[in-house]
Amino acid sequence: MKDTIEEDKRKQRLKQLFAVGRNIGYSKENLEEISSSLGMGGKLSKLSGIQIQRILNSLKKGHPGAFRRPQERDRKRSIPKSQMFSIPSVDQKEMTEILLSQINKIAPYKISLESMAQKTFKTSSEKLSFHQYQSLIEALKSMKFRFERDSFLRKDSQL
C-alpha cells in the first residue's frame, strides 16, 4: 500500500517535471541531459521521487516564472447574467414603430409601445433588452395579422 502511494507521488512529480519542461520549452532529451548533469542518470522514468524533486528545484532556480500560478486578478471575470444587458438594435426600434403605426390604423383601439412593454414585461420600453424587443416584434406581427384578418372578414360580411 505504501509503495503504491509513493509510486503515485513519483508519477505525479514526473508529470509535473514534464509540464514544467514544456512551459520552459525543454524537450524530454533536454530534461534527461539536466538529469545526467546532476548525476542522476539519463533515464527519467527510472528516477525516484526525491531525484525528480531535485531536478524540479534546479529548474525552479533557473526559471522561477515557470512555477508561478496565474494570479486571480489576471484572469477575466465573467459577468453575471443578472448584470448583462443586450442593447436593442435601431432596426428593432424602427420595426416596432412601423408595426405599431400599421396596427393603430386598423385596430379598434390604440396600442403604444409603453403599454405593450408594461403588460408584457412589467418594465418601461426604455429598459427593454434585445430579446424582449424581439418578442414584442413577434407579438406585434401576430396582432397585425389578426387585426387584418378580422377587418377583412368584417368587410367581407358587409358585402
mmCIF file of C-alpha atoms in Angstrom:
data_model
loop_
_atom_site.group_PDB
_atom_site.id
_atom_site.type_symbol
_atom_site.label_atom_id
_atom_site.label_comp_id
_atom_site.label_asym_id
_atom_site.label_seq_id
_atom_site.Cartn_x
_atom_site.Cartn_y
_atom_site.Cartn_z
ATOM 1 C CA MET A 1 0.000 0.000 0.000
ATOM 2 C CA LYS A 2 2.794 2.388 0.965
ATOM 3 C CA ASP A 3 4.640 1.558 -2.262
ATOM 4 C CA THR A 4 1.660 2.462 -4.434
ATOM 5 C CA ILE A 5 1.221 5.814 -2.688
ATOM 6 C CA GLU A 6 4.898 6.630 -3.152
ATOM 7 C CA GLU A 7 4.733 5.425 -6.757
ATOM 8 C CA ASP A 8 1.705 7.651 -7.379
ATOM 9 C CA LYS A 9 3.566 10.632 -5.912
ATOM 10 C CA ARG A 10 6.585 9.819 -8.088
ATOM 11 C CA LYS A 11 4.413 9.643 -11.209
ATOM 12 C CA GLN A 12 2.769 12.919 -10.236
ATOM 13 C CA ARG A 13 6.149 14.603 -9.820
ATOM 14 C CA LEU A 14 7.280 13.170 -13.162
ATOM 15 C CA LYS A 15 4.170 14.637 -14.816
ATOM 16 C CA GLN A 16 4.925 17.944 -13.130
ATOM 17 C CA LEU A 17 8.504 17.777 -14.411
ATOM 18 C CA PHE A 18 7.331 17.277 -17.987
ATOM 19 C CA ALA A 19 4.737 20.053 -17.644
ATOM 20 C CA VAL A 20 7.323 22.496 -16.320
ATOM 21 C CA GLY A 21 9.720 21.402 -19.054
ATOM 22 C CA ARG A 22 7.064 22.142 -21.686
ATOM 23 C CA ASN A 23 6.415 25.568 -20.159
ATOM 24 C CA ILE A 24 10.104 26.387 -20.282
ATOM 25 C CA GLY A 25 10.468 24.943 -23.770
ATOM 26 C CA TYR A 26 12.580 21.904 -22.924
ATOM 27 C CA SER A 27 12.152 18.574 -24.671
ATOM 28 C CA LYS A 28 12.438 15.184 -22.976
ATOM 29 C CA GLU A 29 16.050 14.996 -24.157
ATOM 30 C CA ASN A 30 16.858 18.342 -22.531
ATOM 31 C CA LEU A 31 15.380 17.135 -19.245
ATOM 32 C CA GLU A 32 17.405 13.902 -19.484
ATOM 33 C CA GLU A 33 20.578 15.964 -20.035
ATOM 34 C CA ILE A 34 19.784 18.021 -16.934
ATOM 35 C CA SER A 35 19.230 14.794 -15.007
ATOM 36 C CA SER A 36 22.560 13.323 -16.094
ATOM 37 C CA SER A 37 24.393 16.606 -15.416
ATOM 38 C CA LEU A 38 23.080 16.492 -11.841
ATOM 39 C CA GLY A 39 24.487 12.949 -11.572
ATOM 40 C CA MET A 40 21.174 11.098 -11.503
ATOM 41 C CA GLY A 41 21.358 9.101 -14.702
ATOM 42 C CA GLY A 42 19.905 9.604 -18.136
ATOM 43 C CA LYS A 43 16.545 7.834 -17.846
ATOM 44 C CA LEU A 44 13.816 9.986 -16.305
ATOM 45 C CA SER A 45 11.422 7.070 -15.885
ATOM 46 C CA LYS A 46 13.861 5.333 -13.517
ATOM 47 C CA LEU A 47 14.360 8.291 -11.195
ATOM 48 C CA SER A 48 12.986 8.270 -7.670
ATOM 49 C CA GLY A 49 10.562 10.893 -6.406
ATOM 50 C CA ILE A 50 13.323 12.670 -4.478
ATOM 51 C CA GLN A 51 15.560 12.824 -7.554
ATOM 52 C CA ILE A 52 12.718 14.222 -9.658
ATOM 53 C CA GLN A 53 12.111 16.808 -6.947
ATOM 54 C CA ARG A 54 15.803 17.826 -7.079
ATOM 55 C CA ILE A 55 15.519 18.376 -10.839
ATOM 56 C CA LEU A 56 12.368 20.433 -10.283
ATOM 57 C CA ASN A 57 14.172 22.517 -7.661
ATOM 58 C CA SER A 58 17.086 23.197 -10.009
ATOM 59 C CA LEU A 59 14.635 24.203 -12.762
ATOM 60 C CA LYS A 60 12.848 26.441 -10.282
ATOM 61 C CA LYS A 61 16.093 28.299 -9.556
ATOM 62 C CA GLY A 62 16.784 28.825 -13.244
ATOM 63 C CA HIS A 63 13.210 29.535 -14.368
ATOM 64 C CA PRO A 64 11.084 30.823 -11.457
ATOM 65 C CA GLY A 65 8.428 32.181 -13.837
ATOM 66 C CA ALA A 66 7.510 28.665 -14.966
ATOM 67 C CA PHE A 67 6.390 27.802 -11.443
ATOM 68 C CA ARG A 68 4.201 30.818 -10.784
ATOM 69 C CA ARG A 69 0.490 30.236 -10.816
ATOM 70 C CA PRO A 70 -1.646 32.827 -12.587
ATOM 71 C CA GLN A 71 -2.936 35.344 -10.112
ATOM 72 C CA GLU A 72 -6.665 35.784 -9.648
ATOM 73 C CA ARG A 73 -6.661 39.392 -10.818
ATOM 74 C CA ASP A 74 -5.072 38.422 -14.135
ATOM 75 C CA ARG A 75 -7.988 36.220 -15.083
ATOM 76 C CA LYS A 76 -11.004 37.677 -16.808
ATOM 77 C CA ARG A 77 -14.056 37.731 -14.636
ATOM 78 C CA SER A 78 -17.329 36.649 -16.128
ATOM 79 C CA ILE A 79 -20.317 38.952 -15.913
ATOM 80 C CA PRO A 80 -23.288 37.523 -14.013
ATOM 81 C CA LYS A 81 -26.426 37.092 -16.093
ATOM 82 C CA SER A 82 -28.310 39.460 -13.817
ATOM 83 C CA GLN A 83 -25.940 42.278 -14.805
ATOM 84 C CA MET A 84 -25.886 41.544 -18.523
ATOM 85 C CA PHE A 85 -27.950 43.757 -20.771
ATOM 86 C CA SER A 86 -28.221 43.379 -24.515
ATOM 87 C CA ILE A 87 -28.919 46.660 -26.253
ATOM 88 C CA PRO A 88 -31.784 46.628 -28.768
ATOM 89 C CA SER A 89 -30.807 47.485 -32.319
ATOM 90 C CA VAL A 90 -32.006 50.530 -34.228
ATOM 91 C CA ASP A 91 -33.703 48.185 -36.709
ATOM 92 C CA GLN A 92 -35.732 46.621 -33.915
ATOM 93 C CA LYS A 93 -36.885 50.009 -32.671
ATOM 94 C CA GLU A 94 -37.833 51.094 -36.199
ATOM 95 C CA MET A 95 -39.668 47.820 -36.810
ATOM 96 C CA THR A 96 -41.740 48.222 -33.643
ATOM 97 C CA GLU A 97 -42.664 51.787 -34.613
ATOM 98 C CA ILE A 98 -43.706 50.679 -38.113
ATOM 99 C CA LEU A 99 -45.748 47.757 -36.794
ATOM 100 C CA LEU A 100 -47.405 49.940 -34.148
ATOM 101 C CA SER A 101 -48.400 52.566 -36.714
ATOM 102 C CA GLN A 102 -49.800 49.866 -39.039
ATOM 103 C CA ILE A 103 -51.725 48.225 -36.202
ATOM 104 C CA ASN A 104 -53.105 51.535 -34.920
ATOM 105 C CA LYS A 105 -54.525 52.252 -38.407
ATOM 106 C CA ILE A 106 -56.624 49.064 -38.442
ATOM 107 C CA ALA A 107 -57.130 48.238 -34.762
ATOM 108 C CA PRO A 108 -60.315 49.249 -32.939
ATOM 109 C CA TYR A 109 -58.190 50.660 -30.094
ATOM 110 C CA LYS A 110 -54.811 52.388 -29.829
ATOM 111 C CA ILE A 111 -51.699 50.493 -28.764
ATOM 112 C CA SER A 112 -48.484 52.120 -27.572
ATOM 113 C CA LEU A 113 -45.034 50.664 -27.136
ATOM 114 C CA GLU A 114 -45.073 51.690 -23.496
ATOM 115 C CA SER A 115 -48.339 49.849 -22.773
ATOM 116 C CA MET A 116 -47.084 46.722 -24.569
ATOM 117 C CA ALA A 117 -43.831 46.778 -22.583
ATOM 118 C CA GLN A 118 -45.691 47.252 -19.302
ATOM 119 C CA LYS A 119 -48.220 44.488 -19.994
ATOM 120 C CA THR A 120 -45.710 42.005 -21.351
ATOM 121 C CA PHE A 121 -42.552 42.570 -19.303
ATOM 122 C CA LYS A 122 -43.705 44.882 -16.490
ATOM 123 C CA THR A 123 -40.960 47.363 -17.342
ATOM 124 C CA SER A 124 -40.687 50.569 -19.337
ATOM 125 C CA SER A 125 -39.895 50.441 -23.040
ATOM 126 C CA GLU A 126 -36.555 52.182 -22.434
ATOM 127 C CA LYS A 127 -35.330 49.259 -20.326
ATOM 128 C CA LEU A 128 -36.198 46.513 -22.803
ATOM 129 C CA SER A 129 -33.372 44.241 -23.926
ATOM 130 C CA PHE A 130 -32.632 42.988 -27.428
ATOM 131 C CA HIS A 131 -34.517 39.734 -26.820
ATOM 132 C CA GLN A 132 -37.501 41.472 -25.245
ATOM 133 C CA TYR A 133 -37.751 43.782 -28.250
ATOM 134 C CA GLN A 134 -37.674 40.736 -30.496
ATOM 135 C CA SER A 135 -40.540 39.184 -28.511
ATOM 136 C CA LEU A 136 -42.534 42.405 -28.845
ATOM 137 C CA ILE A 137 -41.946 42.446 -32.610
ATOM 138 C CA GLU A 138 -43.265 38.893 -32.911
ATOM 139 C CA ALA A 139 -46.300 39.758 -30.780
ATOM 140 C CA LEU A 140 -46.988 42.865 -32.872
ATOM 141 C CA LYS A 141 -46.728 40.843 -36.093
ATOM 142 C CA SER A 142 -49.294 38.350 -34.864
ATOM 143 C CA MET A 143 -51.576 41.174 -33.669
ATOM 144 C CA LYS A 144 -51.303 42.860 -37.064
ATOM 145 C CA PHE A 145 -52.164 39.604 -38.816
ATOM 146 C CA ARG A 146 -55.153 39.052 -36.509
ATOM 147 C CA PHE A 147 -56.472 42.613 -36.956
ATOM 148 C CA GLU A 148 -56.043 42.408 -40.752
ATOM 149 C CA ARG A 149 -57.899 39.094 -40.826
ATOM 150 C CA ASP A 150 -60.705 40.443 -38.640
ATOM 151 C CA SER A 151 -61.068 43.637 -40.687
ATOM 152 C CA PHE A 152 -61.083 41.588 -43.914
ATOM 153 C CA LEU A 153 -63.813 39.346 -42.500
ATOM 154 C CA ARG A 154 -65.870 42.390 -41.435
ATOM 155 C CA LYS A 155 -65.564 43.925 -44.915
ATOM 156 C CA ASP A 156 -66.436 40.578 -46.481
ATOM 157 C CA SER A 157 -69.554 40.175 -44.330
ATOM 158 C CA GLN A 158 -70.749 43.706 -45.191
ATOM 159 C CA LEU A 159 -70.814 42.858 -48.901
#
